[in-house]
């Protein structure tokens, strides 16, 4: 049975967020970047299918652990692999999140390269991927 919201294209969603998580990753194009891991600041917003209601005793399985997001941006990244572009890092994180949970519908990920900032500016990318 469809709710009126479903027929109008409106669906509830839940956004989980982890912001300003720092991790060292082998990435870069220039020779000074290619031999040592670089510090990246990663922020993610993950849109999940949302149950109709969260009661006080709703178990964690009805949502998703924030630790899963941190895992996708750290320990799930392959050790020793050099990502030429931070876009590749973002795609790997997104793929990990999509594969880990079919309720993940969209991932917005922002990556800032901390090592190249000269005056406190934030240099990086924002990527939005939708489940296909």
Short mmCIF file of C-alpha atoms in Angstrom, two decimals, residues 36-90:
data_model
loop_
_atom_site.label_atom_id
_atom_site.label_comp_id
_atom_site.label_asym_id
_atom_site.label_seq_id
_atom_site.Cartn_x
_atom_site.Cartn_y
_atom_site.Cartn_z
CA UNK A 36 54.11 10.01 1.96
CA UNK A 37 50.49 9.88 3.14
CA UNK A 38 48.75 13.25 3.18
CA UNK A 39 46.34 14.46 5.84
CA UNK A 40 42.80 14.76 4.51
CA UNK A 41 39.78 16.18 6.31
CA UNK A 42 36.69 14.21 5.33
CA UNK A 43 33.06 15.12 5.93
CA UNK A 44 30.19 12.85 4.92
CA UNK A 45 26.41 13.03 4.85
CA UNK A 46 24.74 9.70 4.15
CA UNK A 47 21.04 9.55 3.24
CA UNK A 48 19.33 6.36 4.42
CA UNK A 49 15.86 5.02 3.88
CA UNK A 50 14.02 6.01 7.01
CA UNK A 51 11.59 3.85 8.99
CA UNK A 52 8.24 5.42 9.67
CA UNK A 53 8.98 6.01 13.36
CA UNK A 54 11.78 5.73 15.90
CA UNK A 55 10.45 4.62 19.29
CA UNK A 56 12.55 5.05 22.44
CA UNK A 57 13.57 1.39 22.29
CA UNK A 58 14.31 1.24 18.56
CA UNK A 59 17.46 -0.89 18.03
CA UNK A 60 20.55 0.41 16.23
CA UNK A 61 19.78 -1.92 13.31
CA UNK A 62 16.94 0.46 12.34
CA UNK A 63 19.58 3.09 11.57
CA UNK A 64 23.32 2.85 10.89
CA UNK A 65 26.28 3.22 13.17
CA UNK A 66 28.38 6.35 12.77
CA UNK A 67 31.37 4.05 13.17
CA UNK A 68 30.48 2.52 9.78
CA UNK A 69 31.00 5.93 8.20
CA UNK A 70 34.33 6.42 9.96
CA UNK A 71 35.40 2.89 8.94
CA UNK A 72 34.62 3.62 5.25
CA UNK A 73 36.86 6.70 5.41
CA UNK A 74 39.75 5.08 7.25
CA UNK A 75 40.32 1.36 7.79
CA UNK A 76 38.34 0.40 4.65
CA UNK A 77 40.77 2.37 2.48
CA UNK A 78 43.35 -0.05 1.06
CA UNK A 79 46.74 0.22 2.74
CA UNK A 80 49.65 1.01 0.45
CA UNK A 81 47.45 2.06 -2.48
CA UNK A 82 48.20 5.48 -3.95
CA UNK A 83 45.14 7.42 -5.13
CA UNK A 84 46.23 9.87 -7.81
CA UNK A 85 43.15 12.05 -7.21
CA UNK A 86 41.16 12.65 -4.05
CA UNK A 87 38.12 11.97 -6.25
CA UNK A 88 39.29 8.33 -6.24
CA UNK A 89 39.40 8.38 -2.44
CA UNK A 90 35.85 9.76 -2.39
#
